[in-house]
Amino acid sequence: MMAAVIAMSGGSCSENGRGEAASDSGDFVMLADMVPDAILEIRYYSTYNFVGARIDGYEEPTAMLTRQAASALKAVSDDVKQLGFRLKIYDAYRPQKGVDHFVRWAADIPDTLMKKYFYPDLDKSVLFEQEYIYEKSGHSRGSTVDLTLFDMDTEKELDMGGTFDWFGPESHPDFCGNPETGEYTGNNSKSPTGRKITAKQFANRMILRRAMMAHGFKPLDTEWWHFTLKDEPYPDTYFTFPIKSTKK
């Protein structure tokens, strides 16, 4: 998800990088305008996240992406609707201020308020060392999104066998299976405490993965929910403007 980004092998976004900072939001769109069927559950605007507080830069419970990424996500939404699902968005564009908040939190070792919910198997002191936290995040480039699927029949999130932003190998797309072939193996040897996901839970992760990749998004090997547009328009730019409605 660390040091501006969190790499999640149970985290919240991992990809670090260097590049210029920019404050211009002109090429960004409100995700709700481009993908009206998407459900927004912006975790970093709430207190239910691995920090346990609203994250700096999240001024409204909304989501923004570059126009190109939002257009591609609209195509994903149209596809999964035919399968009976809607997209649920946890995070999209993340201002650098938010990444900086993660870094400060990770350095504050005694603050383990949300440990039992998001990183029970880890000592907080290893978050930098094990690359769960970075000083730059791909989210700040504006074409990365964290999401899951919502089942319109059950009116619940699809069971992915683990929560968004779980820090651990259980969040890896290859946990208990081969994401390249879609085969479930049940191999949970990477889990430090013997956790496991079922064949159905693995298959559900693959539904999301296939839908995203079919429309130009590339997955992350440590987080089943994290995808970045392959042809992102700002591969070297990390934006700083806060998240709020552009109509205000």
Coordinates of C-alpha atoms in Angstrom, one line a residue:
M1 CA 0.0 0.0 0.0
M2 CA 4.3 3.2 0.5
A3 CA 6.9 4.9 2.3
A4 CA 4.7 6.4 0.2
V5 CA 3.3 3.3 -1.2
I6 CA 2.4 0.1 0.3
A7 CA 3.5 -3.0 -1.3
M8 CA 1.2 -5.4 -0.3
S9 CA 1.9 -8.6 0.0
G10 CA -0.6 -7.7 2.2
G11 CA -0.3 -4.0 2.0
S12 CA -1.6 -1.3 0.0
C13 CA 0.2 -0.5 -3.1
S14 CA 3.7 -1.1 -3.8
E15 CA 5.7 0.3 -6.5
N16 CA 8.3 2.9 -5.9
G17 CA 9.8 5.3 -8.3
R18 CA 11.4 8.6 -8.9
G19 CA 10.0 11.4 -11.0
E20 CA 8.8 15.0 -11.0
A21 CA 6.1 16.4 -8.8
A22 CA 3.1 18.1 -10.3
S23 CA 0.1 19.9 -8.9
D24 CA -2.1 20.2 -12.1
S25 CA -5.2 18.1 -12.0
G26 CA -6.4 19.1 -15.5
D27 CA -6.1 15.7 -17.1
F28 CA -7.8 13.9 -14.3
V29 CA -11.5 13.0 -14.1
M30 CA -13.9 12.0 -11.3
L31 CA -14.3 8.3 -11.5
A32 CA -18.0 8.5 -10.6
D33 CA -18.5 10.5 -13.8
M34 CA -16.7 8.1 -16.1
V35 CA -17.8 4.8 -14.3
P36 CA -21.2 5.6 -12.7
D37 CA -21.8 1.9 -11.9
A38 CA -18.7 1.7 -9.7
I39 CA -19.2 1.6 -5.9
L40 CA -16.8 3.9 -4.1
E41 CA -15.6 2.7 -0.7
I42 CA -12.6 5.1 -0.3
R43 CA -10.8 3.5 2.7
Y44 CA -8.3 6.3 3.1
Y45 CA -11.0 8.8 3.6
S46 CA -12.4 6.7 6.5
T47 CA -10.7 5.3 9.6
Y48 CA -11.0 1.7 8.5
N49 CA -7.6 1.3 7.0
F50 CA -4.2 0.1 8.2
V51 CA -3.4 3.5 9.7
G52 CA -6.7 3.8 11.5
A53 CA -7.2 7.5 10.6
R54 CA -8.2 9.6 7.6
I55 CA -5.2 9.9 5.3
D56 CA -3.8 13.3 4.4
G57 CA -4.9 14.6 1.0
Y58 CA -8.2 12.7 1.0
E59 CA -10.5 15.7 1.4
E60 CA -13.7 14.0 0.0
P61 CA -14.8 10.3 -0.2
T62 CA -14.3 10.3 -4.0
A63 CA -11.9 8.8 -6.5
M64 CA -9.9 10.4 -9.4
L65 CA -8.0 8.9 -12.2
T66 CA -6.4 10.1 -15.4
R67 CA -8.9 10.2 -18.3
Q68 CA -7.2 7.3 -20.0
A69 CA -7.3 5.0 -17.0
A70 CA -10.9 5.9 -16.2
S71 CA -11.9 5.1 -19.8
A72 CA -10.2 1.7 -19.6
L73 CA -11.9 1.1 -16.3
K74 CA -15.3 1.9 -17.8
A75 CA -14.7 -0.9 -20.3
V76 CA -13.9 -3.3 -17.4
S77 CA -17.1 -2.2 -15.7
D78 CA -19.2 -2.9 -18.7
D79 CA -17.7 -6.4 -19.0
V80 CA -18.1 -7.5 -15.4
K81 CA -21.7 -6.2 -15.4
Q82 CA -22.5 -8.8 -17.9
L83 CA -21.2 -11.4 -15.4
G84 CA -23.4 -10.0 -12.6
F85 CA -20.8 -7.9 -10.9
R86 CA -20.0 -4.2 -10.2
L87 CA -16.6 -2.7 -9.5
K88 CA -16.0 -1.6 -5.9
I89 CA -13.2 1.0 -5.7
Y90 CA -11.0 1.3 -2.6
D91 CA -8.4 3.7 -3.9
A92 CA -7.4 5.3 -7.1
Y93 CA -5.2 8.5 -7.5
R94 CA -3.3 9.1 -4.2
P95 CA -1.7 12.5 -3.6
Q96 CA 1.9 12.5 -2.5
K97 CA 0.7 13.9 0.8
G98 CA -1.1 10.6 1.5
V99 CA 2.0 8.6 0.7
D100 CA 4.0 10.8 3.1
H101 CA 1.4 10.1 5.8
F102 CA 2.0 6.3 5.3
V103 CA 5.7 6.9 5.7
R104 CA 5.3 8.8 9.0
W105 CA 2.9 6.2 10.3
A106 CA 5.3 3.3 9.5
A107 CA 8.1 5.1 11.3
D108 CA 6.0 5.4 14.4
I109 CA 6.6 1.8 15.6
P110 CA 4.4 2.0 18.8
D111 CA 1.3 2.9 16.8
T112 CA -0.2 -0.5 16.1
L113 CA -3.9 0.4 16.4
M114 CA -5.0 -1.6 13.3
K115 CA -2.5 -4.4 13.5
K116 CA -5.0 -7.2 14.3
Y117 CA -7.0 -6.3 11.2
F118 CA -4.3 -5.7 8.6
Y119 CA -0.9 -7.1 9.7
P120 CA -1.3 -9.5 12.6
D121 CA 1.5 -11.7 11.4
L122 CA 4.1 -8.9 11.1
D123 CA 6.1 -6.8 13.5
K124 CA 5.6 -3.2 12.4
S125 CA 9.3 -2.6 12.4
V126 CA 9.8 -4.7 9.3
L127 CA 7.4 -2.7 7.0
F128 CA 10.2 -0.7 5.3
E129 CA 12.6 -3.6 5.3
Q130 CA 10.1 -5.9 3.7
E131 CA 9.0 -3.2 1.2
Y132 CA 5.4 -2.8 2.4
I133 CA 6.0 0.9 2.6
Y134 CA 7.8 3.1 0.1
E135 CA 8.4 6.8 -0.4
K136 CA 6.7 6.9 -3.8
S137 CA 3.6 5.2 -5.0
G138 CA 2.3 4.3 -8.5
H139 CA -1.1 5.6 -7.3
S140 CA 0.3 9.1 -7.3
R141 CA 0.8 8.9 -11.1
G142 CA -2.9 8.7 -11.5
S143 CA -3.5 5.5 -13.4
T144 CA -3.5 2.9 -10.7
V145 CA -6.6 1.6 -8.9
D146 CA -7.3 -0.7 -6.0
L147 CA -10.6 -2.5 -6.4
T148 CA -12.7 -5.7 -6.0
L149 CA -15.9 -7.1 -7.4
F150 CA -19.4 -6.7 -5.9
D151 CA -21.9 -9.5 -6.6
M152 CA -25.2 -8.0 -7.6
D153 CA -27.1 -11.2 -6.7
T154 CA -25.8 -11.6 -3.1
E155 CA -25.4 -7.8 -2.7
K156 CA -22.0 -8.5 -1.1
E157 CA -18.4 -8.2 -2.1
L158 CA -17.2 -11.3 -4.0
D159 CA -15.2 -13.5 -1.5
M160 CA -11.5 -13.0 -2.4
G161 CA -10.3 -14.9 0.7
G162 CA -8.7 -11.9 2.3
T163 CA -9.2 -8.2 2.9
F164 CA -7.9 -5.2 0.9
D165 CA -4.6 -4.0 2.4
W166 CA -3.7 -7.2 4.2
F167 CA 0.1 -7.2 4.7
G168 CA 1.3 -10.7 3.9
P169 CA 1.9 -13.3 1.2
E170 CA -1.8 -14.2 1.4
S171 CA -2.5 -11.1 -0.7
H172 CA -0.2 -12.2 -3.5
P173 CA -2.0 -13.2 -6.8
D174 CA 0.0 -16.5 -6.8
F175 CA -1.1 -17.5 -3.3
C176 CA -2.5 -21.0 -3.5
G177 CA -2.5 -20.9 -7.3
N178 CA -1.0 -20.0 -10.6
P179 CA -2.3 -16.7 -11.9
E180 CA -0.9 -17.2 -15.3
T181 CA -2.9 -20.4 -15.9
G182 CA -5.7 -19.8 -13.4
E183 CA -5.0 -23.1 -11.8
Y184 CA -5.7 -23.5 -8.1
T185 CA -2.9 -25.5 -6.4
G186 CA -3.7 -25.0 -2.7
N187 CA 0.0 -24.3 -2.0
N188 CA 0.0 -22.1 1.0
S189 CA 3.7 -22.6 2.0
K190 CA 4.3 -18.8 1.9
S191 CA 1.9 -18.1 4.7
P192 CA 3.8 -17.7 8.0
T193 CA 0.8 -19.0 10.0
G194 CA -0.6 -21.6 7.6
R195 CA -3.4 -19.5 6.3
K196 CA -5.1 -20.7 3.1
I197 CA -7.7 -19.6 0.5
T198 CA -10.2 -21.9 -1.2
A199 CA -10.4 -22.8 -4.9
K200 CA -13.5 -20.6 -5.2
Q201 CA -11.7 -17.6 -3.5
F202 CA -8.8 -18.0 -5.9
A203 CA -11.1 -18.3 -8.9
N204 CA -12.8 -15.1 -7.8
R205 CA -9.5 -13.3 -7.7
M206 CA -8.9 -14.5 -11.2
I207 CA -12.2 -13.1 -12.5
L208 CA -11.1 -9.6 -11.5
R209 CA -7.5 -10.2 -12.8
R210 CA -8.7 -11.3 -16.3
A211 CA -11.2 -8.5 -16.6
M212 CA -8.6 -5.9 -15.8
M213 CA -5.9 -7.3 -18.0
A214 CA -8.3 -7.6 -20.9
H215 CA -8.6 -3.8 -20.9
G216 CA -4.9 -2.8 -20.7
F217 CA -4.2 -3.0 -16.9
K218 CA -1.2 -4.8 -15.5
P219 CA -1.4 -6.6 -12.2
L220 CA 1.0 -6.3 -9.2
D221 CA 2.6 -9.5 -8.0
T222 CA 2.0 -8.7 -4.3
E223 CA -1.6 -7.4 -4.3
W224 CA -4.6 -9.1 -5.9
W225 CA -6.5 -5.8 -5.9
H226 CA -3.9 -3.5 -7.5
F227 CA -3.7 -2.7 -11.2
T228 CA -2.0 0.0 -13.3
L229 CA -2.8 1.0 -16.8
K230 CA 0.0 -0.3 -19.0
D231 CA 0.2 2.8 -21.2
E232 CA -0.2 5.2 -18.3
P233 CA 0.1 8.8 -19.5
Y234 CA 2.3 10.1 -16.7
P235 CA 4.8 7.3 -16.0
D236 CA 7.3 9.7 -14.4
T237 CA 5.1 12.2 -12.7
Y238 CA 3.9 12.1 -9.1
F239 CA 1.0 14.4 -8.5
T240 CA 0.4 16.4 -5.3
F241 CA -3.1 17.9 -5.6
P242 CA -5.7 16.7 -3.0
I243 CA -8.7 14.5 -3.7
K244 CA -11.8 16.5 -3.9
S245 CA -14.6 17.2 -6.5
T246 CA -13.4 19.3 -9.4
K247 CA -16.8 20.9 -9.5
K248 CA -16.2 22.8 -6.3

